[in-house]
PDB file of C-alpha atoms in Angstrom:
ATOM      1  CA  MET A   1     149.491  93.183  69.843  1.00  0.00           C
ATOM      2  CA  GLU A   2     152.620  93.576  72.466  1.00  0.00           C
ATOM      3  CA  THR A   3     151.784  93.397  76.310  1.00  0.00           C
ATOM      4  CA  GLU A   4     152.804  96.417  78.064  1.00  0.00           C
ATOM      5  CA  LYS A   5     155.597  95.556  80.373  1.00  0.00           C
ATOM      6  CA  VAL A   6     154.848  95.561  84.455  1.00  0.00           C
ATOM      7  CA  ASP A   7     156.733  98.177  86.230  1.00  0.00           C
ATOM      8  CA  PHE A   8     156.459  97.631  90.032  1.00  0.00           C
ATOM      9  CA  LYS A   9     157.307 101.276  90.483  1.00  0.00           C
ATOM     10  CA  LYS A  10     154.500 102.447  88.851  1.00  0.00           C
ATOM     11  CA  GLU A  11     151.928  99.323  90.006  1.00  0.00           C
ATOM     12  CA  TYR A  12     152.803  99.924  93.730  1.00  0.00           C
ATOM     13  CA  LYS A  13     153.145 103.617  93.703  1.00  0.00           C
ATOM     14  CA  ASP A  14     152.397 103.336  97.803  1.00  0.00           C
ATOM     15  CA  LEU A  15     155.892 101.083  98.393  1.00  0.00           C
ATOM     16  CA  TYR A  16     158.299 103.004  95.695  1.00  0.00           C
ATOM     17  CA  LEU A  17     156.917 106.417  95.049  1.00  0.00           C
ATOM     18  CA  PRO A  18     156.262 108.163  98.775  1.00  0.00           C
ATOM     19  CA  PRO A  19     156.088 111.727  99.201  1.00  0.00           C
ATOM     20  CA  LYS A  20     158.893 114.236 100.816  1.00  0.00           C
ATOM     21  CA  LYS A  21     157.404 113.840 103.838  1.00  0.00           C
ATOM     22  CA  PRO A  22     156.952 111.033 106.310  1.00  0.00           C
ATOM     23  CA  VAL A  23     154.026 108.403 106.194  1.00  0.00           C
ATOM     24  CA  LEU A  24     153.280 104.851 107.389  1.00  0.00           C
ATOM     25  CA  ILE A  25     153.036 101.989 105.623  1.00  0.00           C
ATOM     26  CA  ASP A  26     152.431  98.532 106.064  1.00  0.00           C
ATOM     27  CA  VAL A  27     154.710  96.623 103.465  1.00  0.00           C
ATOM     28  CA  PRO A  28     153.412  93.163 102.078  1.00  0.00           C
ATOM     29  CA  GLU A  29     155.611  89.876 101.630  1.00  0.00           C
ATOM     30  CA  MET A  30     157.642  90.035  98.738  1.00  0.00           C
ATOM     31  CA  LYS A  31     160.234  87.758  96.977  1.00  0.00           C
ATOM     32  CA  PHE A  32     164.075  89.096  96.419  1.00  0.00           C
ATOM     33  CA  ILE A  33     166.927  87.837  95.345  1.00  0.00           C
ATOM     34  CA  MET A  34     170.189  88.895  98.244  1.00  0.00           C
ATOM     35  CA  VAL A  35     173.455  89.440  99.043  1.00  0.00           C
ATOM     36  CA  ASP A  36     175.210  89.720 102.130  1.00  0.00           C
ATOM     37  CA  GLY A  37     178.179  91.519 102.572  1.00  0.00           C
ATOM     38  CA  LYS A  38     180.048  94.240 104.597  1.00  0.00           C
ATOM     39  CA  GLY A  39     182.801  97.244 104.012  1.00  0.00           C
ATOM     40  CA  ASN A  40     182.128 100.382 102.498  1.00  0.00           C
ATOM     41  CA  PRO A  41     179.667 100.753  99.562  1.00  0.00           C
ATOM     42  CA  ASN A  42     182.112 103.248  97.920  1.00  0.00           C
ATOM     43  CA  ASP A  43     184.972 101.509  97.616  1.00  0.00           C
ATOM     44  CA  GLU A  44     185.773 100.874  93.514  1.00  0.00           C
ATOM     45  CA  ASN A  45     185.670  96.880  93.267  1.00  0.00           C
ATOM     46  CA  GLY A  46     184.817  96.270  96.816  1.00  0.00           C
ATOM     47  CA  GLU A  47     182.331  93.505  97.960  1.00  0.00           C
ATOM     48  CA  TYR A  48     179.317  96.052  97.799  1.00  0.00           C
ATOM     49  CA  GLN A  49     180.114  96.649  93.911  1.00  0.00           C
ATOM     50  CA  GLN A  50     180.873  93.180  93.338  1.00  0.00           C
ATOM     51  CA  ALA A  51     177.422  91.888  95.101  1.00  0.00           C
ATOM     52  CA  VAL A  52     175.204  95.041  92.974  1.00  0.00           C
ATOM     53  CA  GLU A  53     176.804  93.825  89.665  1.00  0.00           C
ATOM     54  CA  LEU A  54     175.863  90.302  90.499  1.00  0.00           C
ATOM     55  CA  LEU A  55     171.963  90.594  91.555  1.00  0.00           C
ATOM     56  CA  TYR A  56     171.644  92.680  88.035  1.00  0.00           C
ATOM     57  CA  ALA A  57     173.363  89.359  86.621  1.00  0.00           C
ATOM     58  CA  PHE A  58     170.709  87.327  88.189  1.00  0.00           C
ATOM     59  CA  SER A  59     167.846  90.178  87.234  1.00  0.00           C
ATOM     60  CA  TYR A  60     168.234  90.435  83.923  1.00  0.00           C
ATOM     61  CA  THR A  61     168.910  86.676  83.081  1.00  0.00           C
ATOM     62  CA  ILE A  62     165.523  86.103  84.507  1.00  0.00           C
ATOM     63  CA  LYS A  63     164.371  88.867  83.002  1.00  0.00           C
ATOM     64  CA  MET A  64     165.741  87.645  79.406  1.00  0.00           C
ATOM     65  CA  SER A  65     164.557  84.336  79.834  1.00  0.00           C
ATOM     66  CA  LYS A  66     161.482  84.693  77.881  1.00  0.00           C
ATOM     67  CA  LYS A  67     164.390  84.307  74.938  1.00  0.00           C
ATOM     68  CA  SER A  68     166.732  81.720  76.333  1.00  0.00           C
ATOM     69  CA  GLY A  69     163.906  78.501  75.924  1.00  0.00           C
ATOM     70  CA  ASN A  70     163.527  78.152  79.618  1.00  0.00           C
ATOM     71  CA  GLN A  71     160.720  80.946  80.025  1.00  0.00           C
ATOM     72  CA  PRO A  72     159.317  79.649  83.749  1.00  0.00           C
ATOM     73  CA  ALA A  73     155.735  78.871  83.914  1.00  0.00           C
ATOM     74  CA  GLY A  74     153.645  82.009  85.073  1.00  0.00           C
ATOM     75  CA  TYR A  75     156.113  84.644  83.191  1.00  0.00           C
ATOM     76  CA  PHE A  76     155.351  88.141  82.342  1.00  0.00           C
ATOM     77  CA  ASP A  77     157.387  90.508  81.044  1.00  0.00           C
ATOM     78  CA  TYR A  78     158.795  93.659  83.393  1.00  0.00           C
ATOM     79  CA  VAL A  79     160.794  96.020  84.197  1.00  0.00           C
ATOM     80  CA  VAL A  80     163.898  95.323  86.718  1.00  0.00           C
ATOM     81  CA  PRO A  81     162.868  96.577  89.711  1.00  0.00           C
ATOM     82  CA  PRO A  82     165.339  99.184  91.779  1.00  0.00           C
ATOM     83  CA  LEU A  83     167.946  98.191  93.470  1.00  0.00           C
ATOM     84  CA  GLU A  84     167.205  98.271  97.204  1.00  0.00           C
ATOM     85  CA  GLY A  85     169.643  97.644 100.776  1.00  0.00           C
ATOM     86  CA  LEU A  86     169.272  96.997 103.967  1.00  0.00           C
ATOM     87  CA  TRP A  87     171.750  98.791 106.622  1.00  0.00           C
ATOM     88  CA  TRP A  88     173.254  98.115 110.147  1.00  0.00           C
ATOM     89  CA  MET A  89     176.507  98.958 111.754  1.00  0.00           C
ATOM     90  CA  SER A  90     179.069  95.978 112.786  1.00  0.00           C
ATOM     91  CA  ASP A  91     179.219  97.374 116.337  1.00  0.00           C
ATOM     92  CA  ASN A  92     175.261  97.237 116.300  1.00  0.00           C
ATOM     93  CA  LYS A  93     175.182 100.928 116.863  1.00  0.00           C
ATOM     94  CA  LYS A  94     172.467 103.046 115.071  1.00  0.00           C
ATOM     95  CA  PRO A  95     173.657 103.574 111.376  1.00  0.00           C
ATOM     96  CA  GLU A  96     176.699 106.805 111.158  1.00  0.00           C
ATOM     97  CA  PHE A  97     177.035 107.703 107.488  1.00  0.00           C
ATOM     98  CA  ILE A  98     180.580 108.827 108.074  1.00  0.00           C
ATOM     99  CA  ASN A  99     182.012 104.891 109.821  1.00  0.00           C
ATOM    100  CA  LYS A 100     181.123 103.496 106.309  1.00  0.00           C
ATOM    101  CA  ASP A 101     183.748 100.966 106.694  1.00  0.00           C
ATOM    102  CA  LEU A 102     181.933  99.593 109.449  1.00  0.00           C
ATOM    103  CA  PHE A 103     178.821  99.012 107.490  1.00  0.00           C
ATOM    104  CA  CYS A 104     176.962  95.398 107.256  1.00  0.00           C
ATOM    105  CA  TRP A 105     173.880  95.338 104.388  1.00  0.00           C
ATOM    106  CA  THR A 106     172.072  93.044 102.645  1.00  0.00           C
ATOM    107  CA  SER A 107     171.970  94.118  98.910  1.00  0.00           C
ATOM    108  CA  MET A 108     168.978  93.239  97.259  1.00  0.00           C
ATOM    109  CA  ILE A 109     166.511  93.229  93.909  1.00  0.00           C
ATOM    110  CA  ARG A 110     162.778  92.322  94.249  1.00  0.00           C
ATOM    111  CA  GLN A 111     161.753  89.370  91.999  1.00  0.00           C
ATOM    112  CA  PRO A 112     158.265  88.440  90.086  1.00  0.00           C
ATOM    113  CA  ASP A 113     156.246  86.013  91.616  1.00  0.00           C
ATOM    114  CA  PHE A 114     157.130  82.889  89.173  1.00  0.00           C
ATOM    115  CA  VAL A 115     160.453  83.136  90.596  1.00  0.00           C
ATOM    116  CA  THR A 116     160.936  79.856  92.083  1.00  0.00           C
ATOM    117  CA  GLU A 117     164.070  78.002  93.895  1.00  0.00           C
ATOM    118  CA  GLU A 118     163.568  76.282  90.355  1.00  0.00           C
ATOM    119  CA  VAL A 119     163.998  79.220  88.269  1.00  0.00           C
ATOM    120  CA  PHE A 120     166.586  80.581  90.725  1.00  0.00           C
ATOM    121  CA  GLN A 121     169.458  77.361  90.219  1.00  0.00           C
ATOM    122  CA  TRP A 122     168.618  77.992  86.231  1.00  0.00           C
ATOM    123  CA  ALA A 123     169.987  81.683  86.980  1.00  0.00           C
ATOM    124  CA  CYS A 124     172.948  80.204  88.764  1.00  0.00           C
ATOM    125  CA  ASP A 125     173.780  78.173  86.190  1.00  0.00           C
ATOM    126  CA  GLU A 126     173.413  80.971  83.581  1.00  0.00           C
ATOM    127  CA  VAL A 127     175.414  83.471  85.346  1.00  0.00           C
ATOM    128  CA  ARG A 128     177.912  80.581  86.107  1.00  0.00           C
ATOM    129  CA  ARG A 129     178.245  80.394  82.697  1.00  0.00           C
ATOM    130  CA  LYS A 130     178.017  83.628  80.964  1.00  0.00           C
ATOM    131  CA  LYS A 131     179.647  85.738  83.863  1.00  0.00           C
ATOM    132  CA  PRO A 132     182.848  83.845  85.187  1.00  0.00           C
ATOM    133  CA  GLY A 133     184.142  86.311  86.825  1.00  0.00           C
ATOM    134  CA  LEU A 134     181.097  86.570  89.183  1.00  0.00           C
ATOM    135  CA  ASP A 135     180.253  83.957  92.070  1.00  0.00           C
ATOM    136  CA  PRO A 136     176.593  83.294  92.251  1.00  0.00           C
ATOM    137  CA  SER A 137     176.654  81.162  95.144  1.00  0.00           C
ATOM    138  CA  LYS A 138     177.063  84.737  96.865  1.00  0.00           C
ATOM    139  CA  ALA A 139     173.350  85.191  96.395  1.00  0.00           C
ATOM    140  CA  TYR A 140     170.383  82.909  97.450  1.00  0.00           C
ATOM    141  CA  LEU A 141     166.344  83.907  97.069  1.00  0.00           C
ATOM    142  CA  ASP A 142     164.330  84.963  99.960  1.00  0.00           C
ATOM    143  CA  THR A 143     161.024  86.440 100.842  1.00  0.00           C
ATOM    144  CA  PHE A 144     161.013  89.424 102.646  1.00  0.00           C
ATOM    145  CA  THR A 145     157.593  91.112 105.168  1.00  0.00           C
ATOM    146  CA  GLU A 146     158.464  94.270 106.508  1.00  0.00           C
ATOM    147  CA  GLY A 147     155.270  95.002 108.238  1.00  0.00           C
ATOM    148  CA  MET A 148     154.465  98.339 109.748  1.00  0.00           C
ATOM    149  CA  CYS A 149     157.148 101.036 108.651  1.00  0.00           C
ATOM    150  CA  VAL A 150     157.429 104.762 108.086  1.00  0.00           C
ATOM    151  CA  GLN A 151     158.955 106.085 104.531  1.00  0.00           C
ATOM    152  CA  ILE A 152     159.747 109.240 103.042  1.00  0.00           C
ATOM    153  CA  LEU A 153     161.681 110.118 100.015  1.00  0.00           C
ATOM    154  CA  HIS A 154     164.802 111.457 100.185  1.00  0.00           C
ATOM    155  CA  VAL A 155     166.372 113.962  97.275  1.00  0.00           C
ATOM    156  CA  GLY A 156     169.862 114.758  97.707  1.00  0.00           C
ATOM    157  CA  HIS A 157     173.726 113.114  98.222  1.00  0.00           C
ATOM    158  CA  TYR A 158     173.609 109.793 100.679  1.00  0.00           C
ATOM    159  CA  ASP A 159     175.434 111.513 103.325  1.00  0.00           C
ATOM    160  CA  GLU A 160     172.684 113.960 103.815  1.00  0.00           C
ATOM    161  CA  GLU A 161     169.954 111.486 104.808  1.00  0.00           C
ATOM    162  CA  PRO A 162     170.203 112.010 108.185  1.00  0.00           C
ATOM    163  CA  ALA A 163     168.407 115.481 107.858  1.00  0.00           C
ATOM    164  CA  THR A 164     165.308 113.501 106.224  1.00  0.00           C
ATOM    165  CA  ILE A 165     165.680 110.537 108.847  1.00  0.00           C
ATOM    166  CA  GLU A 166     165.135 113.219 111.583  1.00  0.00           C
ATOM    167  CA  LYS A 167     162.135 113.620 109.847  1.00  0.00           C
ATOM    168  CA  ILE A 168     160.609 110.003 110.321  1.00  0.00           C
ATOM    169  CA  ASP A 169     161.891 110.301 114.062  1.00  0.00           C
ATOM    170  CA  VAL A 170     159.907 113.358 114.427  1.00  0.00           C
ATOM    171  CA  PHE A 171     156.823 111.547 113.073  1.00  0.00           C
ATOM    172  CA  THR A 172     157.176 108.486 114.879  1.00  0.00           C
ATOM    173  CA  GLU A 173     157.456 109.707 118.069  1.00  0.00           C
ATOM    174  CA  ALA A 174     154.155 112.252 117.317  1.00  0.00           C
ATOM    175  CA  ASN A 175     152.333 109.262 116.049  1.00  0.00           C
ATOM    176  CA  HIS A 176     152.788 107.131 118.999  1.00  0.00           C
ATOM    177  CA  LEU A 177     155.423 105.038 117.494  1.00  0.00           C
ATOM    178  CA  LYS A 178     158.774 103.729 118.145  1.00  0.00           C
ATOM    179  CA  ASN A 179     162.163 102.841 116.129  1.00  0.00           C
ATOM    180  CA  ALA A 180     161.507  98.730 115.651  1.00  0.00           C
ATOM    181  CA  ILE A 181     165.163  98.812 113.933  1.00  0.00           C
ATOM    182  CA  SER A 182     167.268  95.560 115.721  1.00  0.00           C
ATOM    183  CA  THR A 183     164.018  93.550 116.526  1.00  0.00           C
ATOM    184  CA  VAL A 184     163.058  90.699 114.750  1.00  0.00           C
ATOM    185  CA  ASN A 185     159.687  89.814 112.779  1.00  0.00           C
ATOM    186  CA  ARG A 186     157.531  86.443 113.359  1.00  0.00           C
ATOM    187  CA  GLU A 187     159.857  84.932 110.215  1.00  0.00           C
ATOM    188  CA  GLY A 188     163.079  85.250 112.379  1.00  0.00           C
ATOM    189  CA  LYS A 189     164.536  87.719 110.346  1.00  0.00           C
ATOM    190  CA  THR A 190     166.160  91.334 111.965  1.00  0.00           C
ATOM    191  CA  ARG A 191     164.243  94.301 110.636  1.00  0.00           C
ATOM    192  CA  GLN A 192     166.941  97.326 109.149  1.00  0.00           C
ATOM    193  CA  HIS A 193     167.223 100.692 108.187  1.00  0.00           C
ATOM    194  CA  HIS A 194     165.979 100.104 104.431  1.00  0.00           C
ATOM    195  CA  GLU A 195     166.926 102.050 101.269  1.00  0.00           C
ATOM    196  CA  ILE A 196     165.088 101.888  97.717  1.00  0.00           C
ATOM    197  CA  TYR A 197     167.310 103.999  95.229  1.00  0.00           C
ATOM    198  CA  LEU A 198     165.814 104.948  93.005  1.00  0.00           C
ATOM    199  CA  SER A 199     168.550 106.962  90.924  1.00  0.00           C
ATOM    200  CA  ASP A 200     171.546 105.926  88.931  1.00  0.00           C
ATOM    201  CA  PRO A 201     173.946 107.366  90.749  1.00  0.00           C
ATOM    202  CA  ARG A 202     176.525 106.756  87.518  1.00  0.00           C
ATOM    203  CA  ARG A 203     174.241 108.918  85.722  1.00  0.00           C
ATOM    204  CA  THR A 204     172.698 111.664  88.458  1.00  0.00           C
ATOM    205  CA  LYS A 205     173.661 114.681  90.110  1.00  0.00           C
ATOM    206  CA  PRO A 206     174.123 113.940  93.433  1.00  0.00           C
ATOM    207  CA  GLU A 207     171.783 116.619  94.332  1.00  0.00           C
ATOM    208  CA  LYS A 208     169.292 115.441  92.625  1.00  0.00           C
ATOM    209  CA  LEU A 209     169.322 111.297  93.869  1.00  0.00           C
ATOM    210  CA  LYS A 210     165.923 109.919  94.602  1.00  0.00           C
ATOM    211  CA  THR A 211     165.882 107.085  97.550  1.00  0.00           C
ATOM    212  CA  VAL A 212     163.392 105.996  99.757  1.00  0.00           C
ATOM    213  CA  ILE A 213     163.711 105.522 103.209  1.00  0.00           C
ATOM    214  CA  ARG A 214     162.538 103.134 104.805  1.00  0.00           C
ATOM    215  CA  ILE A 215     162.438 102.609 108.778  1.00  0.00           C
ATOM    216  CA  PRO A 216     160.345  99.743 110.393  1.00  0.00           C
ATOM    217  CA  VAL A 217     158.209 100.657 113.415  1.00  0.00           C
ATOM    218  CA  GLU A 218     155.829  99.354 116.142  1.00  0.00           C
ATOM    219  CA  LYS A 219     153.046 100.958 118.425  1.00  0.00           C
ATOM    220  CA  THR A 220     153.926 101.825 121.525  1.00  0.00           C
ATOM    221  CA  ASN A 221     152.586 100.610 124.613  1.00  0.00           C
TER     222      ASN A 221
END
């Protein structure tokens, strides 16, 4: 009998399926393949689109390693997790959805714990061989611990997110918390505005897009 695939969205509903109202969550350490970049994510064939293509190339190469004769130790079958992104502005101001050309970002996809640096390097070689138009050197494997955050499910177009973020701001203040964007965590990583894309914008009407918005917070003194 075939073992059921692990679906991270179902296994960790608190991380991927929040309600349409703000909730406080402690986000644990997770592994990601990441690509850093800057510029408008809507530019056709732009840097962001290339990063997304690269991330999926890595993720599906690793997922299908079971058929390649290079199945990693500890491998289990799973659904590739959703695309995620950390966002900030090149001028260090609060993200403004109008000035997309000033966006800086880290685009990323979560990886199972069995994905080691060795597995990642094997995937680099496979992507380089199978997708010569992509540059696997732009990607890297890293762990990321966000810690205390407030998150909410946003339904609608990405440009309509400010109204949803305002709900987070109200919740944060009411619960004696403060926005911790641009602070540095104990791993030395900068905490940023975080989005998780539960819908495929190519197949979903803008008004039905589902996005998890996650904002790092800390307690007020």
